[in-house]
PDB file of C-alpha atoms in Angstrom:
ATOM      1  CA  MET O   1       1.756 -18.266 -12.362  1.00 48.00           C
ATOM      2  CA  THR O   2       5.233 -19.533 -13.245  1.00 48.00           C
ATOM      3  CA  THR O   3       6.762 -16.178 -12.311  1.00 52.00           C
ATOM      4  CA  THR O   4       4.612 -15.871  -9.188  1.00 51.00           C
ATOM      5  CA  LEU O   5       5.998 -18.932  -7.357  1.00 50.00           C
ATOM      6  CA  PRO O   6       9.665 -17.845  -7.336  1.00 55.00           C
ATOM      7  CA  VAL O   7       8.632 -14.343  -6.280  1.00 52.00           C
ATOM      8  CA  LEU O   8       6.664 -15.756  -3.341  1.00 49.00           C
ATOM      9  CA  ALA O   9       9.548 -18.053  -2.386  1.00 50.00           C
ATOM     10  CA  LYS O  10      11.936 -15.098  -2.307  1.00 53.00           C
ATOM     11  CA  GLN O  11       9.489 -13.077  -0.204  1.00 49.00           C
ATOM     12  CA  VAL O  12       9.082 -15.840   2.359  1.00 46.00           C
ATOM     13  CA  SER O  13      12.852 -16.374   2.527  1.00 48.00           C
ATOM     14  CA  GLY O  14      13.324 -12.665   3.138  1.00 50.00           C
ATOM     15  CA  ALA O  15      10.767 -12.771   5.939  1.00 45.00           C
ATOM     16  CA  LEU O  16      12.390 -15.703   7.686  1.00 44.00           C
ATOM     17  CA  PHE O  17      15.786 -14.066   7.763  1.00 45.00           C
ATOM     18  CA  GLY O  18      14.774 -10.400   7.814  1.00 50.00           C
ATOM     19  CA  GLY O  19      12.240  -9.903  10.567  1.00 52.00           C
ATOM     20  CA  LEU O  20       9.989 -12.876  11.280  1.00 54.00           C
ATOM     21  CA  PHE O  21      12.426 -14.265  13.854  1.00 52.00           C
ATOM     22  CA  GLU O  22      13.848 -10.932  15.012  1.00 54.00           C
ATOM     23  CA  PRO O  23      14.706 -11.054  18.742  1.00 51.00           C
ATOM     24  CA  GLY O  24      11.941  -9.708  20.949  1.00 54.00           C
ATOM     25  CA  ALA O  25       9.318  -9.504  18.206  1.00 54.00           C
ATOM     26  CA  PRO O  26       5.830  -9.839  19.771  1.00 59.00           C
ATOM     27  CA  PHE O  27       3.934 -13.019  18.924  1.00 52.00           C
ATOM     28  CA  VAL O  28       1.033 -10.999  17.493  1.00 49.00           C
ATOM     29  CA  ARG O  29       3.422  -9.259  15.096  1.00 50.00           C
ATOM     30  CA  ARG O  30       4.933 -12.562  13.953  1.00 53.00           C
ATOM     31  CA  LEU O  31       1.450 -13.979  13.425  1.00 50.00           C
ATOM     32  CA  ALA O  32       0.488 -10.934  11.349  1.00 50.00           C
ATOM     33  CA  ILE O  33       3.616 -11.361   9.205  1.00 49.00           C
ATOM     34  CA  ILE O  34       2.783 -15.017   8.533  1.00 49.00           C
ATOM     35  CA  GLY O  35      -0.792 -14.007   7.755  1.00 48.00           C
ATOM     36  CA  GLY O  36       0.442 -11.345   5.366  1.00 47.00           C
ATOM     37  CA  PHE O  37       2.534 -13.769   3.350  1.00 46.00           C
ATOM     38  CA  SER O  38      -0.298 -16.332   3.347  1.00 47.00           C
ATOM     39  CA  ALA O  39      -2.740 -13.710   2.101  1.00 51.00           C
ATOM     40  CA  SER O  40      -0.305 -12.616  -0.597  1.00 47.00           C
ATOM     41  CA  GLY O  41       0.053 -16.207  -1.766  1.00 46.00           C
ATOM     42  CA  ALA O  42      -3.718 -16.655  -1.869  1.00 46.00           C
ATOM     43  CA  ARG O  43      -3.926 -13.566  -4.111  1.00 49.00           C
ATOM     44  CA  LEU O  44      -1.173 -14.875  -6.431  1.00 47.00           C
ATOM     45  CA  ALA O  45       1.277 -12.271  -5.091  1.00 58.00           C
ATOM     46  CA  ALA O  46      -0.708  -9.372  -6.552  1.00 62.00           C
ATOM     47  CA  GLY O  47       1.188  -6.116  -6.135  1.00 69.00           C
ATOM     48  CA  THR O  48       4.571  -7.856  -5.871  1.00 81.00           C
ATOM     49  CA  LEU O  49       5.852  -7.807  -9.449  1.00 91.00           C
ATOM     50  CA  VAL O  50       5.749  -5.015 -12.045  1.00 94.00           C
ATOM     51  CA  ARG O  51       3.702  -6.184 -15.028  1.00 91.00           C
ATOM     52  CA  GLY O  52       1.430  -4.886 -17.794  1.00 91.00           C
ATOM     53  CA  VAL O  53       2.984  -1.401 -17.798  1.00 94.00           C
ATOM     54  CA  GLY O  54       2.095   0.922 -20.674  1.00 93.00           C
ATOM     55  CA  ALA O  55       4.249   3.579 -22.320  1.00 92.00           C
ATOM     56  CA  LEU O  56       2.412   6.551 -20.799  1.00 96.00           C
ATOM     57  CA  ARG O  57       3.463   7.787 -17.350  1.00 97.00           C
ATOM     58  CA  PRO O  58       1.511  10.467 -15.435  1.00 98.00           C
ATOM     59  CA  ALA O  59       3.131  13.909 -15.424  1.00 98.00           C
ATOM     60  CA  LYS O  60       1.095  15.030 -12.404  1.00 98.00           C
ATOM     61  CA  PRO O  61       0.640  12.881  -9.270  1.00 97.00           C
ATOM     62  CA  LEU O  62      -2.373  10.621  -8.919  1.00 99.00           C
ATOM     63  CA  ARG O  63      -4.295  10.905  -5.654  1.00 98.00           C
ATOM     64  CA  LEU O  64      -6.120   8.027  -3.937  1.00 98.00           C
ATOM     65  CA  TRP O  65      -8.687   8.222  -1.130  1.00 97.00           C
ATOM     66  CA  ASP O  66      -7.957   4.950   0.578  1.00 94.00           C
ATOM     67  CA  ARG O  67      -8.637   2.759   3.602  1.00 91.00           C
ATOM     68  CA  GLU O  68      -6.038   0.099   4.335  1.00 90.00           C
ATOM     69  CA  ARG O  69      -8.589  -2.556   5.272  1.00 84.00           C
ATOM     70  CA  CYS O  70     -11.030  -1.865   2.414  1.00 86.00           C
ATOM     71  CA  PRO O  71     -10.869  -4.835  -0.032  1.00 85.00           C
ATOM     72  CA  HIS O  72     -11.690  -2.607  -2.997  1.00 89.00           C
ATOM     73  CA  SER O  73      -8.960  -0.138  -2.033  1.00 92.00           C
ATOM     74  CA  ARG O  74      -6.465  -2.990  -1.768  1.00 90.00           C
ATOM     75  CA  ALA O  75      -7.220  -4.148  -5.318  1.00 90.00           C
ATOM     76  CA  VAL O  76      -6.558  -0.606  -6.548  1.00 94.00           C
ATOM     77  CA  ARG O  77      -3.287  -0.392  -4.601  1.00 95.00           C
ATOM     78  CA  GLU O  78      -2.212  -3.772  -6.000  1.00 93.00           C
ATOM     79  CA  SER O  79      -2.768  -2.512  -9.537  1.00 94.00           C
ATOM     80  CA  LEU O  80      -0.909   0.736  -8.832  1.00 97.00           C
ATOM     81  CA  SER O  81       2.003  -1.332  -7.502  1.00 96.00           C
ATOM     82  CA  GLU O  82       2.070  -3.624 -10.540  1.00 95.00           C
ATOM     83  CA  LEU O  83       1.826  -0.647 -12.916  1.00 97.00           C
ATOM     84  CA  ASP O  84       4.763   0.983 -11.079  1.00 98.00           C
ATOM     85  CA  LEU O  85       2.760   4.150 -10.384  1.00 98.00           C
ATOM     86  CA  ASP O  86       3.487   6.476  -7.479  1.00 98.00           C
ATOM     87  CA  PHE O  87       0.520   8.254  -5.925  1.00 99.00           C
ATOM     88  CA  GLU O  88      -0.599  10.491  -3.089  1.00 99.00           C
ATOM     89  CA  VAL O  89      -2.738   8.874  -0.379  1.00 98.00           C
ATOM     90  CA  ARG O  90      -5.566  10.485   1.561  1.00 97.00           C
ATOM     91  CA  PRO O  91      -6.415   7.934   4.287  1.00 96.00           C
ATOM     92  CA  CYS O  92     -10.091   7.473   5.169  1.00 94.00           C
ATOM     93  CA  PRO O  93     -10.296   5.047   8.128  1.00 93.00           C
ATOM     94  CA  ILE O  94     -13.655   4.257   9.700  1.00 91.00           C
ATOM     95  CA  GLY O  95     -14.570   7.198  11.925  1.00 92.00           C
ATOM     96  CA  GLY O  96     -12.087   9.510  10.206  1.00 93.00           C
ATOM     97  CA  LYS O  97     -13.024  13.089   9.293  1.00 91.00           C
ATOM     98  CA  ARG O  98      -9.847  14.654   7.891  1.00 95.00           C
ATOM     99  CA  PHE O  99     -10.333  13.589   4.276  1.00 93.00           C
ATOM    100  CA  HIS O 100     -13.933  12.407   4.312  1.00 83.00           C
ATOM    101  CA  ASP O 101     -16.223  14.036   1.747  1.00 74.00           C
ATOM    102  CA  PRO O 102     -19.721  14.254   3.287  1.00 66.00           C
ATOM    103  CA  ASN O 103     -21.215  14.604  -0.204  1.00 62.00           C
ATOM    104  CA  ALA O 104     -19.669  11.360  -1.452  1.00 62.00           C
ATOM    105  CA  ALA O 105     -21.648   8.117  -1.313  1.00 57.00           C
ATOM    106  CA  SER O 106     -18.463   6.282  -0.354  1.00 63.00           C
ATOM    107  CA  CYS O 107     -15.050   7.681   0.551  1.00 68.00           C
ATOM    108  CA  THR O 108     -12.999   4.744  -0.704  1.00 81.00           C
ATOM    109  CA  PRO O 109     -11.655   3.976  -3.113  1.00 94.00           C
ATOM    110  CA  ARG O 110     -11.646   7.210  -5.089  1.00 96.00           C
ATOM    111  CA  LEU O 111      -8.940   8.195  -7.553  1.00 97.00           C
ATOM    112  CA  GLU O 112      -8.209  11.692  -8.796  1.00 97.00           C
ATOM    113  CA  ASP O 113      -6.133  11.934 -11.969  1.00 98.00           C
ATOM    114  CA  PRO O 114      -5.277  15.553 -12.840  1.00 98.00           C
ATOM    115  CA  ASN O 115      -3.607  14.361 -16.046  1.00 98.00           C
ATOM    116  CA  VAL O 116      -7.032  13.667 -17.559  1.00 98.00           C
ATOM    117  CA  ASN O 117      -8.955  16.062 -15.301  1.00 97.00           C
ATOM    118  CA  GLY O 118     -10.942  13.096 -13.997  1.00 97.00           C
ATOM    119  CA  THR O 119     -12.192  11.584 -10.746  1.00 96.00           C
ATOM    120  CA  PHE O 120     -13.087   7.896 -10.583  1.00 96.00           C
ATOM    121  CA  ASP O 121     -15.149   6.210  -7.866  1.00 94.00           C
ATOM    122  CA  GLY O 122     -15.154   2.492  -7.088  1.00 92.00           C
ATOM    123  CA  ARG O 123     -12.728  -0.318  -7.821  1.00 90.00           C
ATOM    124  CA  ILE O 124     -14.046  -1.264 -11.264  1.00 91.00           C
ATOM    125  CA  ASN O 125     -13.977   2.279 -12.660  1.00 94.00           C
ATOM    126  CA  ILE O 126     -10.532   2.980 -11.209  1.00 95.00           C
ATOM    127  CA  LEU O 127      -8.998  -0.262 -12.518  1.00 94.00           C
ATOM    128  CA  ALA O 128     -10.448   0.351 -15.980  1.00 94.00           C
ATOM    129  CA  HIS O 129      -8.905   3.824 -16.022  1.00 96.00           C
ATOM    130  CA  LEU O 130      -5.489   2.798 -14.670  1.00 97.00           C
ATOM    131  CA  HIS O 131      -5.007  -0.197 -16.949  1.00 95.00           C
ATOM    132  CA  GLY O 132      -6.550   1.567 -19.938  1.00 95.00           C
ATOM    133  CA  VAL O 133      -4.378   4.693 -19.671  1.00 97.00           C
ATOM    134  CA  TYR O 134      -1.191   3.538 -17.907  1.00 97.00           C
ATOM    135  CA  GLY O 135      -1.228  -0.201 -18.607  1.00 95.00           C
ATOM    136  CA  ASP O 136      -1.791  -2.665 -21.427  1.00 90.00           C
ATOM    137  CA  GLY O 137      -5.583  -2.443 -21.209  1.00 84.00           C
ATOM    138  CA  SER O 138      -6.324  -5.442 -18.991  1.00 76.00           C
ATOM    139  CA  SER O 139      -6.165  -5.993 -15.225  1.00 68.00           C
ATOM    140  CA  ARG O 140      -5.670  -9.333 -13.482  1.00 61.00           C
ATOM    141  CA  TRP O 141      -8.980 -11.198 -13.497  1.00 49.00           C
ATOM    142  CA  PHE O 142      -9.310 -11.645  -9.733  1.00 50.00           C
ATOM    143  CA  LEU O 143      -8.837  -7.911  -9.058  1.00 53.00           C
ATOM    144  CA  ALA O 144     -11.941  -7.249 -11.150  1.00 54.00           C
ATOM    145  CA  SER O 145     -13.982 -10.009  -9.459  1.00 52.00           C
ATOM    146  CA  THR O 146     -15.988  -8.686  -6.503  1.00 52.00           C
ATOM    147  CA  PRO O 147     -16.531 -12.096  -4.793  1.00 53.00           C
ATOM    148  CA  VAL O 148     -12.815 -12.936  -4.987  1.00 54.00           C
ATOM    149  CA  VAL O 149     -11.773  -9.484  -3.726  1.00 51.00           C
ATOM    150  CA  VAL O 150     -14.214  -9.502  -0.799  1.00 55.00           C
ATOM    151  CA  LEU O 151     -13.639 -13.124   0.252  1.00 55.00           C
ATOM    152  CA  GLY O 152      -9.881 -12.662   0.013  1.00 54.00           C
ATOM    153  CA  SER O 153     -10.143  -9.624   2.250  1.00 56.00           C
ATOM    154  CA  LEU O 154     -12.149 -11.542   4.865  1.00 58.00           C
ATOM    155  CA  GLY O 155      -9.450 -14.205   4.940  1.00 53.00           C
ATOM    156  CA  MET O 156      -6.784 -11.545   5.414  1.00 55.00           C
ATOM    157  CA  ARG O 157      -8.726  -9.973   8.275  1.00 55.00           C
ATOM    158  CA  LEU O 158      -8.882 -13.326  10.064  1.00 55.00           C
ATOM    159  CA  MET O 159      -5.099 -13.656   9.786  1.00 54.00           C
ATOM    160  CA  GLN O 160      -4.087 -10.019  10.315  1.00 55.00           C
ATOM    161  CA  GLY O 161      -6.912  -8.424  12.298  1.00 60.00           C
ATOM    162  CA  ASN O 162      -8.448  -5.030  11.550  1.00 65.00           C
ATOM    163  CA  ARG O 163      -5.155  -3.117  11.618  1.00 68.00           C
ATOM    164  CA  GLY O 164      -5.547   0.110   9.643  1.00 66.00           C
ATOM    165  CA  GLY O 165      -9.341   0.000   9.582  1.00 76.00           C
ATOM    166  CA  ASP O 166     -10.377   2.365  12.391  1.00 88.00           C
ATOM    167  CA  VAL O 167      -9.291   5.918  13.158  1.00 94.00           C
ATOM    168  CA  ARG O 168      -6.952   6.893  16.015  1.00 95.00           C
ATOM    169  CA  PRO O 169      -6.764  10.455  17.397  1.00 96.00           C
ATOM    170  CA  SER O 170      -3.919  12.326  15.720  1.00 97.00           C
ATOM    171  CA  ARG O 171      -2.317  15.646  14.850  1.00 97.00           C
ATOM    172  CA  ALA O 172      -2.196  16.594  11.171  1.00 98.00           C
ATOM    173  CA  PRO O 173       1.267  17.167   9.646  1.00 98.00           C
ATOM    174  CA  GLU O 174       1.979  20.339   7.680  1.00 98.00           C
ATOM    175  CA  LYS O 175       3.569  18.398   4.814  1.00 98.00           C
ATOM    176  CA  GLN O 176       2.685  14.942   3.551  1.00 98.00           C
ATOM    177  CA  LEU O 177       5.065  12.115   4.432  1.00 99.00           C
ATOM    178  CA  GLU O 178       6.771   9.836   1.894  1.00 99.00           C
ATOM    179  CA  LEU O 179       6.806   6.030   1.936  1.00 99.00           C
ATOM    180  CA  TRP O 180       8.807   3.668  -0.271  1.00 99.00           C
ATOM    181  CA  GLY O 181       7.702   0.038  -0.605  1.00 98.00           C
ATOM    182  CA  PHE O 182       5.277  -2.228  -2.421  1.00 95.00           C
ATOM    183  CA  GLU O 183       1.760  -3.459  -1.765  1.00 92.00           C
ATOM    184  CA  SER O 184       2.170  -7.143  -0.894  1.00 87.00           C
ATOM    185  CA  SER O 185       4.907  -6.727   1.741  1.00 90.00           C
ATOM    186  CA  PRO O 186       3.464  -7.343   5.242  1.00 88.00           C
ATOM    187  CA  TYR O 187       6.126  -5.016   6.658  1.00 92.00           C
ATOM    188  CA  CYS O 188       4.904  -2.200   4.406  1.00 94.00           C
ATOM    189  CA  HIS O 189       1.360  -3.064   5.511  1.00 92.00           C
ATOM    190  CA  PHE O 190       2.252  -2.329   9.149  1.00 94.00           C
ATOM    191  CA  VAL O 191       3.350   1.180   8.177  1.00 97.00           C
ATOM    192  CA  ARG O 192       0.437   1.867   5.825  1.00 97.00           C
ATOM    193  CA  ALA O 193      -1.950   0.716   8.556  1.00 95.00           C
ATOM    194  CA  ALA O 194      -0.462   3.206  11.028  1.00 97.00           C
ATOM    195  CA  LEU O 195      -0.629   6.002   8.458  1.00 98.00           C
ATOM    196  CA  SER O 196      -4.253   5.082   7.744  1.00 96.00           C
ATOM    197  CA  GLU O 197      -5.317   4.969  11.402  1.00 96.00           C
ATOM    198  CA  LEU O 198      -3.669   8.332  12.097  1.00 98.00           C
ATOM    199  CA  GLU O 199      -5.104   9.899   8.894  1.00 98.00           C
ATOM    200  CA  LEU O 200      -1.630  11.000   7.784  1.00 98.00           C
ATOM    201  CA  PRO O 201      -1.387  12.000   4.103  1.00 98.00           C
ATOM    202  CA  TYR O 202       1.613  10.570   2.282  1.00 99.00           C
ATOM    203  CA  VAL O 203       3.181   9.834  -1.072  1.00 99.00           C
ATOM    204  CA  GLN O 204       3.466   6.132  -1.887  1.00 99.00           C
ATOM    205  CA  HIS O 205       6.560   5.424  -3.992  1.00 99.00           C
ATOM    206  CA  ASN O 206       5.929   1.971  -5.450  1.00 98.00           C
ATOM    207  CA  LEU O 207       8.985  -0.252  -5.872  1.00 97.00           C
ATOM    208  CA  ALA O 208       7.656  -3.715  -6.686  1.00 95.00           C
ATOM    209  CA  LYS O 209      10.046  -6.361  -8.013  1.00 94.00           C
ATOM    210  CA  ASP O 210      11.493  -5.416 -11.431  1.00 94.00           C
ATOM    211  CA  SER O 211      10.660  -1.728 -10.957  1.00 97.00           C
ATOM    212  CA  PRO O 212      13.201   0.372 -12.889  1.00 96.00           C
ATOM    213  CA  LYS O 213      13.038   2.874  -9.994  1.00 97.00           C
ATOM    214  CA  ARG O 214      14.763   0.475  -7.577  1.00 97.00           C
ATOM    215  CA  ALA O 215      18.251   1.389  -8.792  1.00 97.00           C
ATOM    216  CA  ALA O 216      17.680   5.065  -7.956  1.00 97.00           C
ATOM    217  CA  PHE O 217      16.348   4.083  -4.525  1.00 98.00           C
ATOM    218  CA  VAL O 218      19.467   2.034  -3.742  1.00 98.00           C
ATOM    219  CA  GLU O 219      21.637   4.933  -4.886  1.00 97.00           C
ATOM    220  CA  LYS O 220      19.622   7.302  -2.661  1.00 97.00           C
ATOM    221  CA  THR O 221      19.599   5.184   0.513  1.00 97.00           C
ATOM    222  CA  GLY O 222      22.392   2.643   0.071  1.00 96.00           C
ATOM    223  CA  LYS O 223      19.940  -0.205   0.692  1.00 94.00           C
ATOM    224  CA  SER O 224      17.337  -2.307  -1.085  1.00 93.00           C
ATOM    225  CA  GLN O 225      15.085  -2.610   1.946  1.00 95.00           C
ATOM    226  CA  PHE O 226      11.426  -1.760   2.485  1.00 95.00           C
ATOM    227  CA  PRO O 227       9.567  -0.017   3.983  1.00 97.00           C
ATOM    228  CA  TYR O 228      11.437   3.273   4.124  1.00 99.00           C
ATOM    229  CA  LEU O 229       9.856   6.502   5.394  1.00 99.00           C
ATOM    230  CA  GLU O 230      10.881  10.143   5.128  1.00 99.00           C
ATOM    231  CA  ASP O 231       9.131  12.857   7.124  1.00 99.00           C
ATOM    232  CA  PRO O 232       9.838  16.348   5.721  1.00 99.00           C
ATOM    233  CA  ASN O 233       8.213  17.868   8.817  1.00 99.00           C
ATOM    234  CA  THR O 234      10.935  16.582  11.155  1.00 99.00           C
ATOM    235  CA  GLY O 235      13.736  15.460   8.839  1.00 98.00           C
ATOM    236  CA  GLU O 236      13.454  11.834  10.055  1.00 99.00           C
ATOM    237  CA  LYS O 237      14.465   9.052   7.648  1.00 98.00           C
ATOM    238  CA  LEU O 238      13.670   5.546   8.840  1.00 98.00           C
ATOM    239  CA  PHE O 239      13.914   1.901   7.807  1.00 98.00           C
ATOM    240  CA  GLU O 240      12.264  -1.005   9.714  1.00 96.00           C
ATOM    241  CA  SER O 241       8.489  -1.184  10.070  1.00 95.00           C
ATOM    242  CA  ALA O 242       8.447  -1.431  13.880  1.00 95.00           C
ATOM    243  CA  ARG O 243      10.608   1.693  14.244  1.00 97.00           C
ATOM    244  CA  ILE O 244       8.494   3.601  11.722  1.00 98.00           C
ATOM    245  CA  VAL O 245       5.182   2.698  13.387  1.00 97.00           C
ATOM    246  CA  ASP O 246       6.560   3.649  16.804  1.00 98.00           C
ATOM    247  CA  TYR O 247       7.790   6.970  15.394  1.00 99.00           C
ATOM    248  CA  LEU O 248       4.447   7.774  13.734  1.00 99.00           C
ATOM    249  CA  ARG O 249       2.429   7.084  16.869  1.00 98.00           C
ATOM    250  CA  LYS O 250       4.768   9.055  19.128  1.00 98.00           C
ATOM    251  CA  THR O 251       5.047  11.993  16.730  1.00 99.00           C
ATOM    252  CA  TYR O 252       1.464  12.329  15.476  1.00 98.00           C
ATOM    253  CA  GLY O 253      -0.701  10.389  17.932  1.00 96.00           C
ATOM    254  CA  ALA O 254      -2.928  12.617  20.074  1.00 87.00           C
TER     255      ALA O 254
END
């Protein structure tokens, strides 16, 4: 908890001077940003800081079937962020068909780990696998508590709406997109929500605070700013959540 408070304070400061009061920002967007930081604080900034990382790193990419507004999916994404693990995302919004498995009892969350030739369904099984194989063996208590996860998600929905929950008509890209960011950032949430609604597959490059991968990102882009999106289908490289969301909807919306 002692490390959580300064992390939250830095996040809020960054919001105040890096987007919350940007000229022309719609009121609904500002409200969603405030709600995002409030929700992150209520969840003790889960997904903000790298912690509990084990020595083993996956040689092959993990793949997550995910819905942005699913509380169980969020807990998995928070753990992936804290464990500094990159992964491929197959979005499964309500009403979506592109990555839905009709034989599965539930689409989300589901994790495929080719490094152990295993598929794991449900938050509890996925967290046990991630922290057992790639972490120190234990996840944060509230991520494993169903009442806390579900109630926290309801509070977030009241503050942020159902963004990312339902499908929008879209065109499928030939190659998956790539997103750099971390789970608790409300700006990254805006982009993930758009990717989820449009059923666009992407690689999530996690760069939570204290990630050793941040130095390479700054060298690559010249900035320490998130979210950042690259689209290999068009060659576009974009910072700023509002610009990215607008680009995704114009490029892939049907």
